[in-house]
Short mmCIF file of C-alpha atoms and ligand atoms in Angstrom, two decimals:
data_model
loop_
_atom_site.label_atom_id
_atom_site.label_comp_id
_atom_site.label_asym_id
_atom_site.label_seq_id
_atom_site.Cartn_x
_atom_site.Cartn_y
_atom_site.Cartn_z
CA MET A 1 0.00 0.00 0.00
CA PRO A 2 1.54 3.37 -0.93
CA ARG A 3 2.00 5.65 2.02
CA SER A 4 2.47 9.39 1.94
CA ASN A 5 4.79 10.70 4.58
CA THR A 6 3.53 13.10 7.21
CA THR A 7 5.20 16.50 7.33
CA PHE A 8 5.20 18.86 10.28
CA ILE A 9 2.96 21.19 8.27
CA ASP A 10 0.34 18.40 8.00
CA LEU A 11 0.60 17.67 11.69
CA ARG A 12 0.35 21.32 12.68
CA ALA A 13 -2.73 21.80 10.47
CA LYS A 14 -4.42 18.80 12.11
CA LEU A 15 -3.56 19.98 15.63
CA ALA A 16 -4.79 23.50 14.87
CA THR A 17 -8.31 22.07 14.56
CA TYR A 18 -8.42 21.47 18.32
CA MET A 19 -5.43 23.15 20.02
CA ASN A 20 -4.75 26.77 20.92
CA GLU A 21 -1.75 28.83 19.77
CA GLN A 22 0.19 28.31 23.00
CA GLU A 23 -0.12 24.53 22.70
CA LEU A 24 0.93 24.67 19.04
CA VAL A 25 4.07 26.61 19.96
CA PHE A 26 4.86 23.97 22.60
CA ILE A 27 4.46 21.17 20.04
CA GLU A 28 6.63 23.02 17.55
CA ARG A 29 9.38 23.25 20.18
CA ALA A 30 9.12 19.49 20.79
CA TYR A 31 9.32 18.86 17.06
CA ASP A 32 12.45 21.03 16.71
CA ARG A 33 14.07 19.14 19.57
CA ALA A 34 13.23 15.73 18.06
CA PHE A 35 14.38 16.89 14.63
CA ALA A 36 17.76 18.01 15.99
CA ALA A 37 18.20 14.83 18.05
CA HIS A 38 17.52 12.48 15.11
CA GLU A 39 19.26 14.66 12.50
CA GLY A 40 21.31 12.63 10.03
CA VAL A 41 19.88 9.31 11.30
CA LYS A 42 17.98 7.09 8.89
CA ARG A 43 15.45 4.34 9.51
CA GLU A 44 16.00 0.87 8.06
CA SER A 45 13.79 1.97 5.16
CA GLY A 46 16.31 4.70 4.35
CA GLU A 47 13.89 7.49 5.27
CA PRO A 48 15.02 10.25 7.64
CA TYR A 49 14.30 9.07 11.20
CA ILE A 50 12.05 12.05 11.99
CA GLU A 51 9.41 10.58 9.63
CA HIS A 52 8.69 8.00 12.32
CA PRO A 53 7.86 10.24 15.30
CA LEU A 54 5.91 12.50 12.94
CA ALA A 55 3.75 9.58 11.78
CA VAL A 56 3.19 8.49 15.38
CA ALA A 57 2.17 12.02 16.38
CA MET A 58 -0.21 12.21 13.41
CA THR A 59 -2.01 9.02 14.44
CA LEU A 60 -2.50 10.45 17.92
CA ALA A 61 -3.60 13.82 16.51
CA ASN A 62 -6.34 11.92 14.66
CA PHE A 63 -7.51 10.79 18.09
CA SER A 64 -7.47 14.45 19.24
CA LEU A 65 -5.11 13.69 22.11
CA ASP A 66 -3.71 16.44 24.32
CA SER A 67 -0.53 18.47 23.85
CA PRO A 68 1.69 16.61 26.37
CA THR A 69 0.86 13.32 24.58
CA ILE A 70 1.62 14.76 21.13
CA ALA A 71 4.88 16.36 22.37
CA ALA A 72 5.91 13.09 24.04
CA SER A 73 5.10 11.14 20.88
CA LEU A 74 7.43 13.39 18.88
CA LEU A 75 10.14 12.80 21.47
CA HIS A 76 9.36 9.14 22.21
CA ASP A 77 12.57 7.68 20.74
CA VAL A 78 15.11 10.35 21.67
CA VAL A 79 16.07 8.90 25.05
CA GLU A 80 16.45 5.36 23.74
CA ASP A 81 18.20 6.24 20.48
CA THR A 82 20.05 9.54 20.98
CA LYS A 83 22.11 11.32 23.61
CA VAL A 84 19.19 13.32 24.99
CA SER A 85 18.55 12.52 28.67
CA LEU A 86 15.26 12.32 30.54
CA SER A 87 16.36 15.09 32.89
CA SER A 88 17.00 17.47 30.01
CA LEU A 89 13.55 16.63 28.60
CA GLU A 90 12.05 17.42 31.99
CA ARG A 91 13.86 20.76 32.08
CA GLU A 92 12.77 21.70 28.58
CA PHE A 93 9.24 20.26 28.42
CA GLY A 94 8.15 19.60 31.98
CA LYS A 95 7.57 16.55 34.11
CA GLU A 96 4.42 15.36 32.35
CA VAL A 97 6.17 14.98 28.98
CA SER A 98 9.32 13.44 30.43
CA CYS A 99 7.26 10.89 32.39
CA LEU A 100 5.40 9.88 29.25
CA VAL A 101 8.67 9.47 27.34
CA ALA A 102 10.16 7.48 30.23
CA GLY A 103 7.10 5.21 30.21
CA VAL A 104 7.38 4.51 26.48
CA THR A 105 11.14 3.96 26.74
CA LYS A 106 10.68 1.36 29.45
CA LEU A 107 8.04 -0.50 27.45
CA GLN A 108 10.62 -1.14 24.71
CA ARG A 109 11.76 -4.02 26.88
CA VAL A 110 8.48 -5.85 26.66
CA ARG A 111 9.13 -8.14 23.73
CA LEU A 112 8.76 -11.73 22.67
CA LYS A 113 11.95 -13.72 22.75
CA PRO A 114 13.45 -14.12 19.27
CA SER A 115 13.39 -17.93 19.48
CA PHE A 116 9.64 -17.93 18.90
CA SER A 117 9.89 -16.11 15.62
CA PHE A 118 11.53 -18.98 13.76
CA LEU A 119 8.45 -21.14 14.18
CA PRO A 120 6.31 -20.83 11.06
CA SER A 121 2.88 -20.99 12.56
CA PHE A 122 1.37 -21.08 15.98
CA PHE A 123 -0.72 -24.13 15.13
CA GLN A 124 2.24 -26.09 13.87
CA LYS A 125 4.16 -25.83 17.10
CA ARG A 126 4.40 -28.79 19.31
CA ALA A 127 2.26 -28.75 22.42
CA GLU A 128 5.06 -27.94 24.81
CA GLU A 129 6.26 -25.04 22.72
CA ALA A 130 2.71 -23.78 22.40
CA ARG A 131 2.32 -23.83 26.17
CA ASN A 132 5.57 -21.96 26.66
CA PHE A 133 4.49 -19.47 24.07
CA GLU A 134 1.14 -18.90 25.77
CA ARG A 135 2.88 -18.45 29.07
CA GLN A 136 5.26 -15.91 27.66
CA VAL A 137 2.53 -13.95 25.91
CA GLU A 138 0.52 -13.89 29.11
CA SER A 139 3.50 -12.66 31.15
CA LEU A 140 4.22 -9.95 28.63
CA ARG A 141 0.63 -8.73 28.59
CA LYS A 142 0.60 -8.54 32.36
CA MET A 143 3.96 -6.88 32.43
CA LEU A 144 2.82 -4.24 29.99
CA LEU A 145 -0.05 -3.42 32.30
CA ALA A 146 1.94 -3.49 35.50
CA MET A 147 4.51 -1.14 34.02
CA THR A 148 2.06 1.48 32.85
CA THR A 149 0.43 3.93 35.22
CA ASP A 150 -0.65 6.47 32.61
CA ILE A 151 -2.80 5.19 29.77
CA ARG A 152 -1.39 7.83 27.42
CA VAL A 153 1.83 5.79 27.39
CA ILE A 154 -0.16 2.93 25.84
CA PHE A 155 -1.69 5.27 23.26
CA ILE A 156 1.81 6.34 22.17
CA LYS A 157 3.02 2.75 22.18
CA LEU A 158 0.12 1.59 19.99
CA ALA A 159 0.67 4.44 17.50
CA ASP A 160 4.40 3.64 17.52
CA ARG A 161 3.69 -0.02 16.78
CA LEU A 162 1.25 0.92 14.02
CA HIS A 163 3.89 2.90 12.13
CA ASN A 164 6.53 0.22 12.73
CA MET A 165 4.14 -2.32 11.20
CA GLN A 166 3.45 -0.03 8.22
CA THR A 167 7.19 0.07 7.55
CA LEU A 168 7.98 -3.53 8.51
CA ASP A 169 9.01 -4.48 4.98
CA ALA A 170 12.23 -2.55 5.38
CA VAL A 171 13.21 -4.44 8.54
CA ARG A 172 15.60 -7.42 8.58
CA PRO A 173 13.62 -10.62 7.83
CA ASP A 174 14.64 -12.33 11.08
CA LYS A 175 13.20 -9.45 13.11
CA ARG A 176 9.99 -9.14 11.09
CA ALA A 177 8.34 -12.34 12.28
CA ARG A 178 8.96 -11.57 15.94
CA ILE A 179 7.60 -8.03 15.66
CA ALA A 180 4.53 -9.17 13.69
CA GLN A 181 3.78 -11.96 16.15
CA GLU A 182 4.14 -9.62 19.09
CA THR A 183 1.70 -7.28 17.36
CA LEU A 184 -0.85 -10.04 16.88
CA GLU A 185 -0.52 -11.54 20.36
CA ILE A 186 0.01 -8.48 22.52
CA TYR A 187 -0.73 -5.13 20.90
CA ALA A 188 -3.83 -5.93 18.80
CA PRO A 189 -5.60 -7.60 21.79
CA LEU A 190 -4.67 -4.59 23.91
CA ALA A 191 -6.12 -2.15 21.35
CA ASN A 192 -9.24 -4.31 21.21
CA ARG A 193 -9.56 -4.39 24.97
CA LEU A 194 -9.37 -0.60 25.01
CA GLY A 195 -12.10 -0.50 22.36
CA MET A 196 -9.79 1.07 19.76
CA GLY A 197 -11.27 -0.79 16.80
CA SER A 198 -9.50 1.14 14.05
CA ILE A 199 -6.04 0.51 15.53
CA LYS A 200 -6.82 -3.13 16.28
CA GLY A 201 -8.01 -3.84 12.72
CA GLN A 202 -5.00 -2.13 11.16
CA LEU A 203 -2.49 -3.89 13.41
CA GLU A 204 -4.01 -7.30 12.68
CA ASP A 205 -4.14 -6.80 8.93
CA LEU A 206 -0.56 -5.54 8.86
CA ALA A 207 0.72 -8.49 10.92
CA PHE A 208 -1.35 -11.18 9.18
CA PRO A 209 0.85 -11.70 6.06
CA TYR A 210 4.02 -11.98 8.16
CA VAL A 211 2.70 -14.40 10.76
CA TYR A 212 0.55 -16.59 8.50
CA PRO A 213 1.95 -16.01 4.98
CA HIS A 214 0.28 -19.02 3.31
CA GLU A 215 -3.10 -18.52 4.91
CA TYR A 216 -2.95 -14.85 4.02
CA LYS A 217 -2.15 -15.51 0.36
CA ASP A 218 -4.85 -18.14 0.07
CA LEU A 219 -7.51 -15.87 1.53
CA HIS A 220 -6.36 -12.88 -0.46
CA ASP A 221 -6.70 -14.88 -3.70
CA ARG A 222 -10.13 -16.22 -2.77
CA VAL A 223 -11.62 -12.95 -1.58
CA GLY A 224 -10.19 -10.48 -4.11
CA GLY A 225 -12.78 -10.78 -6.89
CA LYS A 226 -15.68 -11.41 -4.53
CA LEU A 227 -14.89 -8.26 -2.63
CA THR A 228 -15.07 -6.07 -5.71
CA ALA A 229 -18.43 -7.51 -6.82
CA ARG A 230 -19.70 -7.05 -3.30
CA GLU A 231 -18.58 -3.44 -3.12
CA VAL A 232 -20.37 -2.61 -6.36
CA TYR A 233 -23.57 -4.16 -5.00
CA VAL A 234 -23.30 -2.33 -1.69
CA LEU A 235 -22.75 0.98 -3.47
CA ARG A 236 -26.02 0.49 -5.34
CA PHE A 237 -27.87 -0.62 -2.18
CA GLN A 238 -26.55 2.38 -0.26
CA LYS A 239 -28.44 4.78 -2.56
CA ILE A 240 -31.71 2.85 -2.31
CA LEU A 241 -31.35 2.68 1.45
CA THR A 242 -30.57 6.37 1.92
CA ASN A 243 -33.53 7.45 -0.24
CA PHE A 244 -35.88 5.08 1.60
CA LEU A 245 -34.87 6.24 5.10
CA GLN A 246 -35.01 9.93 4.15
CA LYS A 247 -38.48 9.47 2.69
CA GLU A 248 -39.57 7.87 5.96
CA GLY A 249 -38.23 10.91 7.86
CA VAL A 250 -35.13 9.43 9.50
CA PRO A 251 -32.41 12.11 9.73
CA VAL A 252 -29.62 9.83 8.42
CA SER A 253 -26.12 11.20 9.06
CA SER A 254 -24.38 8.76 6.74
CA VAL A 255 -24.64 5.35 5.08
CA HIS A 256 -21.55 3.59 3.90
CA GLY A 257 -20.21 0.16 3.05
CA ARG A 258 -17.08 -1.12 4.65
CA ALA A 259 -15.05 -4.20 3.70
CA LYS A 260 -14.27 -6.51 6.57
CA HIS A 261 -10.66 -6.59 7.78
CA LEU A 262 -8.91 -9.61 6.25
CA TYR A 263 -7.57 -11.00 9.50
CA SER A 264 -10.91 -10.90 11.28
CA LEU A 265 -12.49 -12.44 8.17
CA TRP A 266 -9.96 -15.27 8.36
CA ARG A 267 -10.72 -15.86 12.03
CA LYS A 268 -14.43 -15.88 11.29
CA LEU A 269 -13.98 -18.29 8.37
CA GLN A 270 -12.36 -20.78 10.71
CA ARG A 271 -15.65 -20.95 12.59
CA TYR A 272 -17.56 -21.56 9.33
CA ASP A 273 -15.32 -24.34 7.97
CA GLY A 274 -13.82 -21.91 5.47
CA ASP A 275 -17.15 -21.45 3.68
CA LEU A 276 -17.01 -17.92 2.28
CA SER A 277 -20.66 -18.01 1.18
CA LYS A 278 -21.73 -18.04 4.84
CA ILE A 279 -19.99 -14.76 5.60
CA TYR A 280 -22.53 -11.99 5.11
CA ASP A 281 -20.50 -9.09 6.40
CA LEU A 282 -17.76 -9.30 3.77
CA VAL A 283 -18.90 -5.77 3.12
CA ALA A 284 -21.15 -4.54 5.90
CA VAL A 285 -23.40 -1.52 5.54
CA ARG A 286 -23.16 0.99 8.34
CA ILE A 287 -25.95 3.48 9.02
CA ILE A 288 -25.20 6.40 11.31
CA VAL A 289 -28.06 8.37 12.83
CA PRO A 290 -28.27 11.11 15.50
CA THR A 291 -30.04 9.40 18.42
CA VAL A 292 -30.64 6.00 20.00
CA ALA A 293 -34.37 6.34 19.17
CA ASP A 294 -33.40 6.83 15.52
CA CYS A 295 -31.40 3.58 15.69
CA TYR A 296 -34.42 1.52 16.72
CA GLN A 297 -36.72 3.34 14.29
CA THR A 298 -34.27 2.60 11.46
CA LEU A 299 -34.16 -1.07 12.42
CA GLY A 300 -37.97 -1.28 12.35
CA LEU A 301 -38.16 0.45 8.95
CA LEU A 302 -35.53 -1.85 7.45
CA HIS A 303 -37.40 -4.94 8.61
CA SER A 304 -40.69 -3.57 7.23
CA ARG A 305 -39.19 -3.37 3.75
CA TRP A 306 -36.58 -6.19 3.62
CA ASN A 307 -36.97 -9.51 5.43
CA PRO A 308 -34.53 -10.10 8.25
CA LEU A 309 -32.70 -13.40 8.70
CA ILE A 310 -33.99 -15.09 11.83
CA GLY A 311 -31.54 -15.18 14.72
CA ARG A 312 -29.21 -12.55 13.31
CA ILE A 313 -30.59 -9.49 15.08
CA LYS A 314 -28.28 -8.31 17.84
CA ASP A 315 -28.93 -5.44 20.22
CA TYR A 316 -25.53 -4.26 21.43
CA ILE A 317 -27.10 -0.97 22.47
CA ALA A 318 -29.08 -2.52 25.30
CA THR A 319 -26.28 -5.03 25.96
CA PRO A 320 -22.90 -3.56 24.97
CA LYS A 321 -19.91 -5.83 24.28
CA PRO A 322 -17.39 -6.13 27.13
CA ASN A 323 -15.15 -3.46 25.60
CA GLY A 324 -18.03 -0.98 25.44
CA TYR A 325 -18.96 -1.47 21.76
CA GLN A 326 -22.55 -0.46 20.97
CA SER A 327 -24.64 -0.89 17.77
CA LEU A 328 -27.68 -2.68 16.42
CA HIS A 329 -26.83 -5.49 14.00
CA THR A 330 -29.20 -7.16 11.59
CA THR A 331 -28.90 -9.24 8.43
CA ILE A 332 -31.51 -8.80 5.70
CA PHE A 333 -32.42 -10.09 2.26
CA GLY A 334 -31.62 -6.96 0.25
CA PRO A 335 -32.39 -6.11 -3.40
CA ASP A 336 -32.07 -9.17 -5.74
CA GLY A 337 -32.28 -11.41 -2.67
CA GLU A 338 -28.66 -10.76 -1.70
CA ILE A 339 -27.89 -11.14 1.99
CA VAL A 340 -26.53 -7.99 3.61
CA GLU A 341 -25.37 -7.33 7.17
CA ILE A 342 -26.28 -3.93 8.52
CA GLN A 343 -24.96 -2.06 11.56
CA ILE A 344 -26.90 0.87 12.98
CA ARG A 345 -25.38 3.28 15.49
CA THR A 346 -25.19 6.90 16.61
CA THR A 347 -22.25 9.19 15.78
CA GLU A 348 -21.02 8.92 19.34
CA MET A 349 -21.17 5.11 19.30
CA HIS A 350 -19.29 5.12 16.02
CA ASP A 351 -16.61 7.34 17.46
CA LEU A 352 -16.29 5.05 20.47
CA ALA A 353 -16.07 1.96 18.27
CA GLU A 354 -13.17 3.48 16.36
CA ARG A 355 -11.31 5.26 19.14
CA GLY A 356 -12.38 3.45 22.28
CA ILE A 357 -11.00 4.69 25.55
CA ALA A 358 -9.06 7.40 23.74
CA ALA A 359 -12.37 9.01 22.78
CA HIS A 360 -13.60 8.92 26.40
CA TRP A 361 -10.37 10.34 27.51
CA HIS A 362 -10.45 13.22 25.09
CA TYR A 363 -14.10 14.12 25.70
CA SER A 364 -13.85 14.30 29.45
CA GLU A 365 -10.66 16.25 28.98
CA SER A 366 -12.01 18.96 26.72
CA LYS A 367 -15.17 19.64 28.70
CA HIS A 368 -13.40 21.10 31.70
CA ALA A 369 -9.82 22.07 32.24
CA LYS A 370 -9.26 20.06 35.37
CA LYS A 371 -6.29 20.27 37.65
CA VAL A 372 -3.46 17.94 36.77
CA ALA A 373 -3.69 16.01 40.03
CA GLU A 374 -7.38 15.35 39.61
CA ARG A 375 -6.86 14.25 36.08
CA GLU A 376 -4.03 11.93 36.93
CA SER A 377 -6.03 10.11 39.54
CA ARG A 378 -8.98 9.76 37.20
CA THR A 379 -6.83 8.62 34.31
CA LYS A 380 -5.35 5.98 36.51
CA LEU A 381 -8.74 4.87 37.71
CA GLU A 382 -10.17 4.49 34.22
CA TRP A 383 -7.04 2.73 33.20
CA LEU A 384 -7.35 0.22 36.02
CA GLU A 385 -10.97 -0.39 35.19
CA GLU A 386 -10.11 -1.11 31.58
CA LEU A 387 -7.28 -3.38 32.57
CA HIS A 388 -9.47 -5.33 34.88
CA LYS A 389 -11.95 -5.81 32.08
CA TRP A 390 -9.13 -6.88 29.84
CA GLN A 391 -7.77 -9.28 32.37
CA ALA A 392 -11.27 -10.65 32.72
CA SER A 393 -10.85 -12.22 29.32
CA LEU A 394 -8.07 -14.43 30.65
CA LYS A 395 -8.96 -18.09 30.71
CA ASP A 396 -7.98 -19.30 34.19
CA PRO A 397 -10.74 -18.36 36.67
CA ASN A 398 -8.47 -18.54 39.73
CA GLU A 399 -5.95 -16.28 38.13
CA LEU A 400 -8.78 -13.93 37.33
CA LYS A 401 -9.99 -13.83 40.91
CA ARG A 402 -6.55 -13.00 42.16
CA ILE A 403 -6.06 -10.27 39.58
CA LEU A 404 -9.41 -8.71 40.27
CA SER A 405 -8.39 -8.08 43.83
CA LEU A 406 -6.96 -4.60 43.55
CA ASP A 407 -3.67 -5.77 44.98
CA PHE A 408 -2.67 -7.06 41.60
CA PHE A 409 -0.61 -4.04 40.76
CA SER A 410 0.92 -3.48 44.15
CA ASP A 411 1.82 -6.98 45.30
CA GLN A 412 3.89 -8.24 42.42
CA ILE A 413 6.50 -7.05 39.99
CA PHE A 414 7.89 -8.35 36.72
CA VAL A 415 11.58 -8.14 35.93
CA PHE A 416 13.82 -9.52 33.20
CA THR A 417 16.87 -11.74 33.07
CA PRO A 418 19.61 -10.45 30.74
CA GLN A 419 18.31 -13.08 28.25
CA GLY A 420 14.85 -11.49 28.28
CA ASP A 421 13.01 -14.07 30.40
CA VAL A 422 10.30 -12.60 32.57
CA ILE A 423 10.57 -13.36 36.30
CA LYS A 424 7.60 -12.65 38.56
CA LEU A 425 8.40 -11.66 42.15
CA PRO A 426 6.55 -10.19 45.11
CA ALA A 427 6.77 -6.42 45.47
CA LYS A 428 9.87 -5.10 47.30
CA SER A 429 11.90 -8.11 46.17
CA THR A 430 15.67 -7.68 45.99
CA PRO A 431 18.40 -9.07 43.73
CA ILE A 432 18.82 -11.91 46.25
CA ASP A 433 15.18 -12.96 45.79
CA PHE A 434 15.74 -12.79 42.05
CA ALA A 435 18.88 -14.96 42.32
CA TYR A 436 17.05 -17.65 44.30
CA ALA A 437 14.11 -17.48 41.87
CA ILE A 438 16.55 -18.41 39.09
CA HIS A 439 18.14 -21.29 41.03
CA SER A 440 19.22 -21.97 44.63
CA ASP A 441 22.83 -22.40 43.44
CA VAL A 442 22.73 -18.92 41.93
CA GLY A 443 21.36 -17.52 45.19
CA ASN A 444 23.98 -19.27 47.30
CA ALA A 445 26.84 -18.11 45.06
CA CYS A 446 25.63 -14.52 44.65
CA THR A 447 28.24 -11.85 45.32
CA GLY A 448 26.78 -8.84 43.60
CA ALA A 449 24.07 -7.61 41.23
CA LYS A 450 23.51 -5.21 38.40
CA ILE A 451 20.26 -3.48 37.46
CA ASP A 452 20.15 -2.18 33.90
CA GLY A 453 23.91 -2.71 33.73
CA LYS A 454 24.76 -0.74 36.87
CA ILE A 455 26.09 -2.36 40.07
CA VAL A 456 23.63 -1.96 42.95
CA PRO A 457 23.55 -2.94 46.65
CA LEU A 458 22.03 -6.40 47.24
CA ASP A 459 19.15 -4.98 49.28
CA THR A 460 17.97 -2.72 46.43
CA LYS A 461 14.23 -3.01 45.81
CA LEU A 462 13.56 -4.15 42.25
CA ASP A 463 11.20 -2.23 40.02
CA ASN A 464 8.93 -3.38 37.19
CA GLY A 465 10.87 -3.82 33.97
CA ASP A 466 14.34 -3.89 35.55
CA ILE A 467 16.90 -6.07 33.81
CA VAL A 468 18.62 -7.92 36.64
CA GLU A 469 21.99 -9.60 36.36
CA ILE A 470 23.50 -11.67 39.17
CA MET A 471 27.25 -11.90 39.68
CA THR A 472 28.53 -15.09 41.24
CA ALA A 473 31.89 -16.14 42.69
CA LYS A 474 33.76 -19.26 41.54
CA ASN A 475 34.35 -20.26 45.15
CA PRO A 476 31.33 -18.74 46.85
CA GLN A 477 31.34 -18.07 50.55
CA GLY A 478 27.67 -18.87 50.79
CA PRO A 479 24.73 -16.65 51.57
CA LYS A 480 25.14 -13.97 54.21
CA ARG A 481 23.02 -14.25 57.31
CA ASP A 482 21.99 -10.60 57.25
CA TRP A 483 20.28 -11.16 53.89
CA LEU A 484 17.43 -12.49 56.01
CA THR A 485 16.70 -8.92 57.10
CA PHE A 486 15.62 -7.84 53.61
CA VAL A 487 14.66 -10.83 51.44
CA GLN A 488 10.98 -11.07 50.51
CA THR A 489 10.48 -14.57 49.14
CA GLN A 490 10.03 -17.75 51.12
CA LYS A 491 12.39 -19.53 48.77
CA ALA A 492 15.30 -17.17 49.49
CA ARG A 493 14.58 -17.20 53.21
CA SER A 494 14.51 -20.99 53.54
CA HIS A 495 17.71 -21.54 51.54
CA ILE A 496 19.60 -18.98 53.60
CA LYS A 497 18.31 -20.58 56.81
CA VAL A 498 19.25 -24.08 55.70
CA TYR A 499 22.76 -22.90 54.90
CA HIS A 500 23.18 -21.37 58.34
CA HIS A 501 21.45 -24.29 60.11
CA LEU A 502 18.69 -22.05 61.41
CA SER A 503 15.26 -23.51 61.92
MN1 LIG B 601 9.35 4.46 17.92
#
């Protein structure tokens, strides 16, 4: 798909539709800083690096996000990739922006291990590998949540991933599969959980050909011609439908046909034994009307003129989907007896379906200029609510119960080994707890520890996302007795006690 690159002029024009002059000047300053920091650096595609943060900022501008988020998105890679420090960002752009950048920088560590990317397809893996894979995906999802206290960090991360997927072709082949799989297993479900349908659909369709190349090609070949014929039909039906509803006095805002995303079509086909003729929403017709009453009136009018298919009427207005999605769905026998799926919703519902929690966030934001403290606490609250809903989709009911207790975020942390394995520990754990979690021999031989490459005292409290490295002696002197004063895990405690013959 050809892509036109975003320029700062495009971005500024978009932002000017909802920001004041002072905010625009602030954004321009952030852009200049990012431009200078990335100057002379090229992406793997050969484009100037600044194209990337600009594209990320543009995606977020389309969600009408606030000026700190846009500024942070422009600066999101400078700490990781250039010599700019977080403290200088804080000096120049304030604490809010530097915290957002720090959050995004830390999330760079949440990644699937490369070993998984050499496996051609999830379904072809052996059972053991599949279990390991599931476990790792689960840990990474949880880690992502535990590490994020401000949902705007996730917005930036999703926009970042979207542009990286759009430019994935230029990336080394061995990295592509891992990034695409991560997108499918971690980021698309997250976007879905947050109700951000447009991002979810794009991420899935971009990842699909890399993760399931054969399945993608097969579907693409089968659907291509059908899709065109279908679009022509829907275009014709759209006109008939619009005229009919207007004549009946429904103030229709818009009627349009939309082709189903390929990846979600593929998933759906698997439930219908691959029978394409059973998929009625290949191109669904979407009717947007002003009010909820108009939605139900439209549904009644449709059924009075075209027969509905029994059992296909769904009222997601009265009973929204778990991620907040609302609409009326029906399937009718349209002109020439063709079966058509129709979705009816208000403008606000449509906006929510496309933007999800980002739309909520923006609306509540623009209505009143609230104090930062108030906003932060609310943002965090909404965020937690969403996460709990997301976690609710996990399979294990016991795990779910434990997570739903609000302690989830305060009583455990996730850290990495230098090889990228995720280790789960109780909060306030120290490098000694980490060492014993790896193996009792490692604990007993531990002489020192590094966090993110820097040597730290052994009683240092670990933080989410830390990369922990344990140094061991060839002829260890055994665990120190005073470690008992700060270790958190039972495992560490009992090994130290055994060594010192304490009961
Ligand atoms: Mn980036």
